[in-house]
CSV table of C-alpha atoms in Angstrom, one decimal:
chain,number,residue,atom,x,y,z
M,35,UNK,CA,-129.9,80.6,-191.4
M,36,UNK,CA,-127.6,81.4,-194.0
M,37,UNK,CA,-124.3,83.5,-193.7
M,38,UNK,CA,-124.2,86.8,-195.4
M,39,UNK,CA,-121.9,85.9,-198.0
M,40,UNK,CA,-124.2,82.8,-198.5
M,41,UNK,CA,-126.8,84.9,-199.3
M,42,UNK,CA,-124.1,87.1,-201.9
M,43,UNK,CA,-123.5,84.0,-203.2
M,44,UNK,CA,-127.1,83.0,-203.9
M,45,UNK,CA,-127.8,86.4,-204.9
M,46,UNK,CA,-124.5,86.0,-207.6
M,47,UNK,CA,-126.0,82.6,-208.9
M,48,UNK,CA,-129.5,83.8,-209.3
M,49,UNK,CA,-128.7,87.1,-210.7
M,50,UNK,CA,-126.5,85.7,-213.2
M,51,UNK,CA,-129.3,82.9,-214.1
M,52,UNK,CA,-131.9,85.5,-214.5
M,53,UNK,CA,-129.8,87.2,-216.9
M,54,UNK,CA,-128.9,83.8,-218.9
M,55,UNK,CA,-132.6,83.1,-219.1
M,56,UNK,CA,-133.2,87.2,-220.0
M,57,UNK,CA,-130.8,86.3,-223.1
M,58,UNK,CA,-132.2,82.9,-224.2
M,59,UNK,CA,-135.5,84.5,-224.4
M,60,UNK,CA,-134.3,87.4,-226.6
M,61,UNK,CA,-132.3,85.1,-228.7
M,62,UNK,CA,-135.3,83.0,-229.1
M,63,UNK,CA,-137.7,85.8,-230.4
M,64,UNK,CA,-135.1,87.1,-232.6
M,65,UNK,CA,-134.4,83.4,-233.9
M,66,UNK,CA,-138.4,81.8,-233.8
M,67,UNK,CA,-140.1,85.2,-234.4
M,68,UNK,CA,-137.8,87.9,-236.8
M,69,UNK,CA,-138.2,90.4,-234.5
M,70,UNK,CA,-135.6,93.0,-233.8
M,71,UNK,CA,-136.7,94.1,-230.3
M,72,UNK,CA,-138.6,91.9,-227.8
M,73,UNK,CA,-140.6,94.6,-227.0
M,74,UNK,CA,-142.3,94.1,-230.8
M,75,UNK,CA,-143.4,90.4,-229.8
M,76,UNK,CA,-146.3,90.4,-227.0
M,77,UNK,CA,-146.0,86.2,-226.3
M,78,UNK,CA,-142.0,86.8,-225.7
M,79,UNK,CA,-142.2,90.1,-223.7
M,80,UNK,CA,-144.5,88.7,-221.5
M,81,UNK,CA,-142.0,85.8,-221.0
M,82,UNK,CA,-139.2,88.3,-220.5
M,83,UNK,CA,-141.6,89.8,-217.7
M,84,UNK,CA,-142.7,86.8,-216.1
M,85,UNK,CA,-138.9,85.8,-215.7
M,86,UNK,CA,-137.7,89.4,-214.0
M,87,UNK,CA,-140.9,88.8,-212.0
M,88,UNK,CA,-140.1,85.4,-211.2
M,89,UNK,CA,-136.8,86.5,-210.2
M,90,UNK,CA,-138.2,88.0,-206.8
M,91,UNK,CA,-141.7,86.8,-206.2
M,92,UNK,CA,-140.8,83.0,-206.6
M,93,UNK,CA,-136.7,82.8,-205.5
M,94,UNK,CA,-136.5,79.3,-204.6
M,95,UNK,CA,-133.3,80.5,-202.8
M,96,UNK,CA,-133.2,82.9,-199.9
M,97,UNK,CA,-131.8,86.4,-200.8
M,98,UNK,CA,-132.3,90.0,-199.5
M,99,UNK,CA,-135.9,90.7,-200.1
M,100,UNK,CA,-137.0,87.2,-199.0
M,101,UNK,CA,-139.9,87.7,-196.2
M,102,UNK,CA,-140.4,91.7,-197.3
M,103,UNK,CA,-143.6,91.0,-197.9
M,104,UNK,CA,-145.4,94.6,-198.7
M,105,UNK,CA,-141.8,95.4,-200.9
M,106,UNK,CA,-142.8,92.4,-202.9
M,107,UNK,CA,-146.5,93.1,-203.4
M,108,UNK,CA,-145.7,96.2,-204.8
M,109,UNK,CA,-142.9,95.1,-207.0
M,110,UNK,CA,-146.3,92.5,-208.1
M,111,UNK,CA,-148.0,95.5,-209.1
M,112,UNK,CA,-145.5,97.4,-211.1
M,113,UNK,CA,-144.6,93.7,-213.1
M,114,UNK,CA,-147.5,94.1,-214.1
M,115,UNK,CA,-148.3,97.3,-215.6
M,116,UNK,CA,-144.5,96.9,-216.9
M,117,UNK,CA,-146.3,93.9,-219.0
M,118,UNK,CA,-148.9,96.3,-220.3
M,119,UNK,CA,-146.4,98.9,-221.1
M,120,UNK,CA,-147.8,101.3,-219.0
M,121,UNK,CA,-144.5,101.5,-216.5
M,122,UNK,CA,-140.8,101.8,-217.7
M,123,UNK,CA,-138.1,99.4,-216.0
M,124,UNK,CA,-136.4,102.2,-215.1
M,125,UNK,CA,-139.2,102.9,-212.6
M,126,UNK,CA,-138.8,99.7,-211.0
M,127,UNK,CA,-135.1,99.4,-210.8
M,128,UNK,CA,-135.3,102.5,-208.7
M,129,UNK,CA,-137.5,100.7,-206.5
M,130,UNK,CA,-135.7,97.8,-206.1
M,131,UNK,CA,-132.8,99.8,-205.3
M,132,UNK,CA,-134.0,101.8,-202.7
M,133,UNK,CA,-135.4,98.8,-201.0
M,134,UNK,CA,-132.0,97.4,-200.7
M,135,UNK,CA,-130.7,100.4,-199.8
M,136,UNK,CA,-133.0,100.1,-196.5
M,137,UNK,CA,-132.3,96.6,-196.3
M,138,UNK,CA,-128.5,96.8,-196.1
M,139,UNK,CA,-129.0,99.6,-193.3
M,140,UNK,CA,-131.5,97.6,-191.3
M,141,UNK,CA,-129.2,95.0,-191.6
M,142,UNK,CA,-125.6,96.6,-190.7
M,143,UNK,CA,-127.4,98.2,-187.4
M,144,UNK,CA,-129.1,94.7,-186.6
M,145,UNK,CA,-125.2,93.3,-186.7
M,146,UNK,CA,-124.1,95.6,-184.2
M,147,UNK,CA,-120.9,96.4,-186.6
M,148,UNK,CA,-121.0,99.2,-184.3
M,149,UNK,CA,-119.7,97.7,-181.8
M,150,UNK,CA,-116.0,97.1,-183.6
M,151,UNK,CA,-114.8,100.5,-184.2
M,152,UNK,CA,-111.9,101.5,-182.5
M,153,UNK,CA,-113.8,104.5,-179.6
M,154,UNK,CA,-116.9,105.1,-178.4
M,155,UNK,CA,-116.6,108.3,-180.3
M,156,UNK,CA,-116.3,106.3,-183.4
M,157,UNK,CA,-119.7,103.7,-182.8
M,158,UNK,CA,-121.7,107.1,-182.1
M,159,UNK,CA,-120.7,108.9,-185.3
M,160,UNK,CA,-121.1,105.7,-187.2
M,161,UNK,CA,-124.5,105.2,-185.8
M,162,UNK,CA,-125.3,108.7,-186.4
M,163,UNK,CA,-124.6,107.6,-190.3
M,164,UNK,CA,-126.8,104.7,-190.5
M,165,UNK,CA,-129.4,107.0,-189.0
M,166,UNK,CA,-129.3,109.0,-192.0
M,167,UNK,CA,-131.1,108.0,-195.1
M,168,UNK,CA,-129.5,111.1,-197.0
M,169,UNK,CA,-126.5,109.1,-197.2
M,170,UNK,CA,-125.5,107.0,-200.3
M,171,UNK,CA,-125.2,103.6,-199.5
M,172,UNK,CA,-122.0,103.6,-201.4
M,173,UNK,CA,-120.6,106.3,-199.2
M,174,UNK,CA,-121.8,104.7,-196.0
M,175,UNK,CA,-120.5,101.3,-196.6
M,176,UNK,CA,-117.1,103.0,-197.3
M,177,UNK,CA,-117.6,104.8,-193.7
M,178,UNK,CA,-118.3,101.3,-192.5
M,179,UNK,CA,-115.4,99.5,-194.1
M,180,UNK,CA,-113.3,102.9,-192.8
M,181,UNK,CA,-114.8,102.5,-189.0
M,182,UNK,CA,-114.1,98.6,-188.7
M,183,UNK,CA,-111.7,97.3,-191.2
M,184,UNK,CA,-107.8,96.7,-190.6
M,185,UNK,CA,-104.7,95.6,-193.1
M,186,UNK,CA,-106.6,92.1,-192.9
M,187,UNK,CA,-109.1,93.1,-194.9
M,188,UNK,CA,-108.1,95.8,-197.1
M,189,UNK,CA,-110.0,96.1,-199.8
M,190,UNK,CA,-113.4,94.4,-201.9
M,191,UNK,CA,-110.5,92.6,-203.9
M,192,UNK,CA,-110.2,90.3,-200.6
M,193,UNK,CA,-113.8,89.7,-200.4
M,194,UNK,CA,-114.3,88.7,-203.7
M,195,UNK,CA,-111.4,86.2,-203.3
M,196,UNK,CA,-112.7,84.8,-199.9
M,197,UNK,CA,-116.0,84.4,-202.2
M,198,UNK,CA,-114.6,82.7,-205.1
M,199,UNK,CA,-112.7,80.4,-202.3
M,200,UNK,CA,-116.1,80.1,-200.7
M,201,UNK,CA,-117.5,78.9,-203.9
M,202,UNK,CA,-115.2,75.8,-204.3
M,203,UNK,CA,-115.4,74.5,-201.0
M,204,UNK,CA,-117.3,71.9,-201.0
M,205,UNK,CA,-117.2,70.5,-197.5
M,206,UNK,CA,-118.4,71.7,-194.7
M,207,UNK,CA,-114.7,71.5,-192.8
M,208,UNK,CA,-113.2,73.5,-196.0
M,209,UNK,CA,-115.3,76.2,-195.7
M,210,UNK,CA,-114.1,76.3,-191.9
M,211,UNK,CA,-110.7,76.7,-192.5
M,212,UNK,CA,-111.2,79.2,-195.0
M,213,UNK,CA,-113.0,81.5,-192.5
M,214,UNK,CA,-110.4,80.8,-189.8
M,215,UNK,CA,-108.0,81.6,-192.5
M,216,UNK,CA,-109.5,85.1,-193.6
M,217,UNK,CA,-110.6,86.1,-189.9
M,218,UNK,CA,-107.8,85.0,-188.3
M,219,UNK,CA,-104.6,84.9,-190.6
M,220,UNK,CA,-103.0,82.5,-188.6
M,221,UNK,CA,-100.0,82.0,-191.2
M,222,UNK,CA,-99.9,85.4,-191.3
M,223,UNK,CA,-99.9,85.9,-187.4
M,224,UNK,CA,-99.4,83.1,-185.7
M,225,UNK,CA,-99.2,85.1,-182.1
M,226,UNK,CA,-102.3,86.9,-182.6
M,227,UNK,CA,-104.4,84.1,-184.2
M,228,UNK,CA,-103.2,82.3,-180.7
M,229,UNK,CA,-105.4,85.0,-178.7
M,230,UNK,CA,-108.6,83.9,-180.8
M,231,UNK,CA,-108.2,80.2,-180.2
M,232,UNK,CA,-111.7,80.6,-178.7
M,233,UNK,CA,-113.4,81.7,-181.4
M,234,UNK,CA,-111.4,79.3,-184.1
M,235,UNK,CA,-112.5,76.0,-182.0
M,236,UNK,CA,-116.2,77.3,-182.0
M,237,UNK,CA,-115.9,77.3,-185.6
M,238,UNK,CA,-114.2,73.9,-185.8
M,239,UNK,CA,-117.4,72.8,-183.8
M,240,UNK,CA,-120.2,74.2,-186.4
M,241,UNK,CA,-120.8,77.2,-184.7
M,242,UNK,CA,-122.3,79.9,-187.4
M,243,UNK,CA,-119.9,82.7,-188.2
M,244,UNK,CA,-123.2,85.0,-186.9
M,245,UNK,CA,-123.0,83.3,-183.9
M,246,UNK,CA,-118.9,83.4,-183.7
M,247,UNK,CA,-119.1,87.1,-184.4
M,248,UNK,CA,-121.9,88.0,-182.0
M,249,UNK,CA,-119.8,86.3,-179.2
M,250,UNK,CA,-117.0,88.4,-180.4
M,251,UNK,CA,-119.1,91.2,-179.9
M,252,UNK,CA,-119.9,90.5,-176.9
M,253,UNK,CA,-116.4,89.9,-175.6
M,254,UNK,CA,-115.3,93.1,-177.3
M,255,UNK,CA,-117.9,94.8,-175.1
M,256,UNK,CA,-117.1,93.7,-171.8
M,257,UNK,CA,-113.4,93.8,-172.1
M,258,UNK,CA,-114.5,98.2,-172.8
M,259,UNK,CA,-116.9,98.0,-170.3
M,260,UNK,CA,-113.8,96.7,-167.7
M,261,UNK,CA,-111.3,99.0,-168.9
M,262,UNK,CA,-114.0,102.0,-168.9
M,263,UNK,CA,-114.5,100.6,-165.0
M,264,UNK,CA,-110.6,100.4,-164.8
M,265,UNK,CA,-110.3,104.0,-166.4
M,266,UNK,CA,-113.3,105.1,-163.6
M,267,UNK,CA,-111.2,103.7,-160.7
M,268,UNK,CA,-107.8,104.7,-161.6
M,269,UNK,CA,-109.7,108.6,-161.7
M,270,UNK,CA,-111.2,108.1,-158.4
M,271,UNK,CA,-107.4,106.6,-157.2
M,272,UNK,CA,-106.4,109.6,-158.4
M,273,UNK,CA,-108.5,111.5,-156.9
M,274,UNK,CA,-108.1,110.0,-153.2
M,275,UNK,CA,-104.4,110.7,-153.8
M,276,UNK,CA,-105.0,114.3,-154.4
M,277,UNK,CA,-107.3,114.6,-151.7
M,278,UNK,CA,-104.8,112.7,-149.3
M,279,UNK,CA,-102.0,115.1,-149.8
M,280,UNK,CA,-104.5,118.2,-149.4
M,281,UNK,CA,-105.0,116.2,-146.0
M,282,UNK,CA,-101.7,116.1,-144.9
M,283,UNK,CA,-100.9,119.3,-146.4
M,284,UNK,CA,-103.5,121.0,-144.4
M,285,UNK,CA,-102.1,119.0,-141.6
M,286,UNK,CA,-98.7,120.3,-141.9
M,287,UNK,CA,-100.1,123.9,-142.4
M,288,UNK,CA,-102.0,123.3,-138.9
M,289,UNK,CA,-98.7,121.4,-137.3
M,290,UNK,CA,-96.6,124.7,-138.1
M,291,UNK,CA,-99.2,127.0,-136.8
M,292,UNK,CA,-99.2,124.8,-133.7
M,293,UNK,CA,-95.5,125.0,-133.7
M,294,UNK,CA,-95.0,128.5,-134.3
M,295,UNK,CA,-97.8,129.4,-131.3
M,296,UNK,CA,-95.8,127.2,-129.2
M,297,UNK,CA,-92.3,128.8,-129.7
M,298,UNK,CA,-93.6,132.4,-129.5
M,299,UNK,CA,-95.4,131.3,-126.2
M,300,UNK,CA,-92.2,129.8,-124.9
M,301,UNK,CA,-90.4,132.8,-126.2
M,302,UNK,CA,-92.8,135.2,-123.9
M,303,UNK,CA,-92.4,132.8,-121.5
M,304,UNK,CA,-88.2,132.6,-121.5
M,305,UNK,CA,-89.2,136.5,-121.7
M,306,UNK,CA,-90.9,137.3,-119.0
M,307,UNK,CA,-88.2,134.8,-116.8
M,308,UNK,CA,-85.7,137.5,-117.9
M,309,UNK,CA,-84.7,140.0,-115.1
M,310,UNK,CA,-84.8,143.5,-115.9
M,311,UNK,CA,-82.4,146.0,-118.0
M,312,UNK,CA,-79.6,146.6,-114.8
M,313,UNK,CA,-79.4,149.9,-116.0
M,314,UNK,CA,-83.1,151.5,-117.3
M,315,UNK,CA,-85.2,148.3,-115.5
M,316,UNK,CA,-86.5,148.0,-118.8
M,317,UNK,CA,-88.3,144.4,-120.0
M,318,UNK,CA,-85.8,142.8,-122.0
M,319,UNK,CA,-86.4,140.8,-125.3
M,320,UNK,CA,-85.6,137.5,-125.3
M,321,UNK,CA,-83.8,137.1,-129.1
M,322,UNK,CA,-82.1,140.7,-128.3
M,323,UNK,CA,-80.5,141.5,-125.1
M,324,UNK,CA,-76.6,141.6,-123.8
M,325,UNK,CA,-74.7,140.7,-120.7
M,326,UNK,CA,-71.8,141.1,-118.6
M,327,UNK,CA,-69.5,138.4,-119.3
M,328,UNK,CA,-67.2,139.1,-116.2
M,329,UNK,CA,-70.3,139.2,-114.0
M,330,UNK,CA,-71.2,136.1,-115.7
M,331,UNK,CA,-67.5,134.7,-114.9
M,332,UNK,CA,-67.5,135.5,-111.5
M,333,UNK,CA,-71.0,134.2,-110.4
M,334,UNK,CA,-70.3,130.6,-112.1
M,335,UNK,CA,-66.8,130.6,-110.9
M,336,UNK,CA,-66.6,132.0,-107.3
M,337,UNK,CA,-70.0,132.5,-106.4
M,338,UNK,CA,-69.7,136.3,-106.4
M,339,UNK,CA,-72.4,138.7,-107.2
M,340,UNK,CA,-76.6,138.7,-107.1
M,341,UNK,CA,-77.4,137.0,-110.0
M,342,UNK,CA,-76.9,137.9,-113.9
M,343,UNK,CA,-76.4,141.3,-115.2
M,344,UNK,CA,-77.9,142.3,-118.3
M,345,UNK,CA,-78.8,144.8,-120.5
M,346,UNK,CA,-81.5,146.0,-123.2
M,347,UNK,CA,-78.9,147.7,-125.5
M,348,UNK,CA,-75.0,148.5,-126.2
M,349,UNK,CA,-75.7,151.9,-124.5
M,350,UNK,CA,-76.8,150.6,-121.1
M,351,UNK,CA,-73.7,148.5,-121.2
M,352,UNK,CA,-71.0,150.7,-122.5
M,353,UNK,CA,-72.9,152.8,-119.6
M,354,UNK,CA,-72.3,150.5,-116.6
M,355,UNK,CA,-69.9,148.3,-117.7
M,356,UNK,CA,-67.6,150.2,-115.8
M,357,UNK,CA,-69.5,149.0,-112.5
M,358,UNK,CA,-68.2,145.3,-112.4
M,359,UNK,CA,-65.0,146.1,-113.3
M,360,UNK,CA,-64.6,148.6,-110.2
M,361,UNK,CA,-66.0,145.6,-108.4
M,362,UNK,CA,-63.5,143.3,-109.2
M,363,UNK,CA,-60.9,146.6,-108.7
M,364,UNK,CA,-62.0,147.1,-105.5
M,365,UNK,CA,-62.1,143.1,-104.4
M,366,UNK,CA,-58.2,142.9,-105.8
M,367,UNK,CA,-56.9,145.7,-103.9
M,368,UNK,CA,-58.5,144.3,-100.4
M,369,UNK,CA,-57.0,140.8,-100.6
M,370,UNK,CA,-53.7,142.2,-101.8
M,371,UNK,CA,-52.8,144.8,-99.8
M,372,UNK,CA,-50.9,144.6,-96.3
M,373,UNK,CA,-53.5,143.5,-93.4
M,374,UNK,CA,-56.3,143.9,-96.3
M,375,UNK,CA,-57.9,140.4,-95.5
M,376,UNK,CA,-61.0,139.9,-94.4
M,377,UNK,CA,-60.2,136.2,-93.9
M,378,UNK,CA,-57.0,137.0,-92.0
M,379,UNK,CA,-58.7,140.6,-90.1
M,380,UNK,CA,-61.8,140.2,-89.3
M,381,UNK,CA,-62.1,136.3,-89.1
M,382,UNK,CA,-58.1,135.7,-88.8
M,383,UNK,CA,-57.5,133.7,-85.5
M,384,UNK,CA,-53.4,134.7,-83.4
M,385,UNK,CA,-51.6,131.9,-84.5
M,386,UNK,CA,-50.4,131.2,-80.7
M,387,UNK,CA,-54.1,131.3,-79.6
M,388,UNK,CA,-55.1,128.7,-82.1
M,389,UNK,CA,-52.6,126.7,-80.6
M,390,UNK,CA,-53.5,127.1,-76.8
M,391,UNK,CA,-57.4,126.3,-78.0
M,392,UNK,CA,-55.5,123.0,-80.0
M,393,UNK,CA,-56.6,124.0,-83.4
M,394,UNK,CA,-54.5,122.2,-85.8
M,395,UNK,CA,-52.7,125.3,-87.6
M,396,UNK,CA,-51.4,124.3,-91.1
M,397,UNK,CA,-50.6,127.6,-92.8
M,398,UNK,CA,-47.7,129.2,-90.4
M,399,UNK,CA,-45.5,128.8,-93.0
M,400,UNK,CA,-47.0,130.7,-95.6
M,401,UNK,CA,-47.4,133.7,-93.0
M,402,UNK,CA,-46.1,136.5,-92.0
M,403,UNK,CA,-46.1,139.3,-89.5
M,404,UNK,CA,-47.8,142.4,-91.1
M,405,UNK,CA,-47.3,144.5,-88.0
M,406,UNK,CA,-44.7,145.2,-85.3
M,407,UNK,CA,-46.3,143.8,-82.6
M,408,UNK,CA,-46.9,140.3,-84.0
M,409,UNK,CA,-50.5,140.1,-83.9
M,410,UNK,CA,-51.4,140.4,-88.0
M,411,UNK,CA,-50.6,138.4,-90.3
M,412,UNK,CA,-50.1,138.0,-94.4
M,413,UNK,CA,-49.3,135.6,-97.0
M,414,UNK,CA,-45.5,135.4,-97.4
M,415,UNK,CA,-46.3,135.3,-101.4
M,416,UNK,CA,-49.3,136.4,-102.2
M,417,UNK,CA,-49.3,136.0,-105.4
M,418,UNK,CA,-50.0,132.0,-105.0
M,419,UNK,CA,-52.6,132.9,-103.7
M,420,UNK,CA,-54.7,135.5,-106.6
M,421,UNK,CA,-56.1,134.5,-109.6
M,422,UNK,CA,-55.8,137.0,-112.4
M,423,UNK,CA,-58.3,138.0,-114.2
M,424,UNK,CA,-56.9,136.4,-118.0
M,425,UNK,CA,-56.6,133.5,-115.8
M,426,UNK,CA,-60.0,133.1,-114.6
M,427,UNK,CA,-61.4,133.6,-118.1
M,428,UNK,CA,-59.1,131.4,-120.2
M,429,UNK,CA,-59.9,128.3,-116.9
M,430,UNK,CA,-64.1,129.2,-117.7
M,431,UNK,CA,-63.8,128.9,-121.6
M,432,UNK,CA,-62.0,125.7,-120.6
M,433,UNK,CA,-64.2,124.6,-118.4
M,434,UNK,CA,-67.6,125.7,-120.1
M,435,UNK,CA,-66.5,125.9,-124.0
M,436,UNK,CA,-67.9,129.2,-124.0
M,437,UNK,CA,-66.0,132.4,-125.3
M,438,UNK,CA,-65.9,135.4,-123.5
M,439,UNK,CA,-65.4,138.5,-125.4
């Protein structure tokens, strides 16, 4: 099977043979018969025929129409009314060039060239092209060279040179380096060619261009296919990443709302543990509420009181503020004034008697008689005894860290 510029080739050498023959013949009539036209001399136009005819209908070389059997039966045909002078050449030119026309688009979409454009996008419109026969083949081999062709093959100038290189090879291993040399421009790019080291040795080894390109083709094909399948998996990567954070997204929403039901049942809860407004008994809120600090002080430091006092607003407290500070008032004046002590009145022991019942007795010194007939008692300085109240809050904010305001 021959390459397609094989077949240019052949079609080059026969064409241009035809023609030499064309003009021999011509010459000859005009030389052997004095006639001014060939069309004037019936034994050399039928030659001239015969020859064009010849040209398709007995190619000893294989070209285009070779094998288009029903083409050439009809180009048969018009030869020969052409010899009769019933059809013009014109008439048949047309043919033949419409027949090529079909030819060269059977024979592009056979190929595949399809395959090398740059995007699917691209092999769809092009194949759309070959599709229509409305086209000009001139215009749709310039779509073709458009779709497919790079700086390496720029224009027909470098075809006709790989041709006319073609054309003096005369080895078999010449004409292999030419096409590794037009293909692959390895002077020209050495690191590239490097990539196609495949393809080069299966040249080097015989292998038809044809055969070279269809692997190519081939190649080109899956390494789409795998970046199409790499493109698919990166979306559905994507995708499982999007749908991941929506996950934990909607986790976190459902976290909060956990968390948030959670702290407003602990604050009902923390609510509810509350005691009562000491003023209005009303509920108290747990963000919003006030207490007595010197309640507060005197529960945690000296055990006094029933509990925590608090209150729902600044009104309830301006209101009985007052209360604990009687308290305390009222607590000062009994252990400070004369015979005021409960722990020396009411559960005070005579000092004597303590003695005659041998209870060790180690505060007579700090005593002294609060009445004439010796039988109460006071602190000889009383003072070492009280705790003031700046005192007793500036030993809790020691104590605790807490300010009391």
């Amino acid at each position: 099977m021959l390459e397609p510029w094989d077949e240019v080739l052949n079609l080059n050498r026969e064409r241009q043979r035809c023609a030499d023959d064309l003009e021999k013949i011509k010459a000859a009539c005009a030389r052997d018969h004095a006639k001014q036209h060939v069309t004037q001399c019936p034994e050399c136009w039928d030659r001239l025929v015969n020859r064009m005819r010849d040209r398709y209908l007995n190619c000893a070389t294989k070209e285009w129409f070779s094998g288009r059997r029903l083409f050439l039966q009809e180009l048969d045909t018009m030869f020969s009314k052409a010899r009769g002078g019933s059809l013009d050449f014109k008439i048949i030119d047309q043919r033949i060039h419409d027949e090529k026309r079909d030819w060269y688009r059977d024979k592009v979409r056979n190929m595949g060239l399809h395959s090398a454009t740059r995007s699917p996008s691209e092999a769809k419109l092009l194949q759309q092209k070959l599709d229509d026969r409305e086209i000009p083949t001139e215009e749709l081999a310039s779509e073709l060279r458009g779709a497919i062709g790079d700086d390496a093959l720029p224009d027909e100038a470098a075809f006709d040179n790989f041709l006319n290189r073609l054309k003096d090879a005369e080895k078999n291993q010449a004409r292999n380096d030419i096409y590794i040399d037009v293909l692959f421009q390895p002077r020209r790019d050495p690191e590239k060619a490097a990539m196609y080291q495949k393809y080069t040795e299966m040249i080097r080894g015989g292998v038809t261009i044809q055969s070279v390109v269809d692997v190519m083709l081939r190649d080109r094909r899956r390494a789409q296919s795998n970046e199409e399948q790499k493109q698919r998996l990166q979306g559905k990567l994507e995708e499982l990443k999007r749908a991941k954070a929506a996950h934990e997204l909607s986790l976190a929403k459902k976290q909060k709302a956990r968390q948030d039901k959670a702290a407003a049942a602990a604050a009902s809860d923390s609510q509810h543990d509350l005691p009562p407004c000491s003023v209005c008994s009303k509920a108290l809120d747990a963000e919003d509420f006030l207490a007595c600090p010197l309640c507060h002080l005197l529960g945690e430091q000296y055990g006094l009181g029933n509990g925590p006092v608090l209150y729902c607003s600044e009104t309830c407290h301006e209101d009985d503020y007052a209360k604990p500070v009687s308290i305390y008032t009222t607590l000062t004046l009994k252990w400070t004034r004369p015979g005021g002590s409960p722990c020396f009145v009411g559960n005070g022991v005579h000092v004597p008697e303590r003695k005659k019942a041998r209870v060790e007795v180690d505060d007579e010194s700090q005593l002294e008689y609060a009445s004439e007939d010796k039988t109460q008692y006071r602190a000889s300085k009383i003072e070492e005894h009280l705790v003031t109240l700046g005192d007793a809050l500036e030993e809790y904010q020691q104590r605790t860290g807490a300010t009391v305001s």
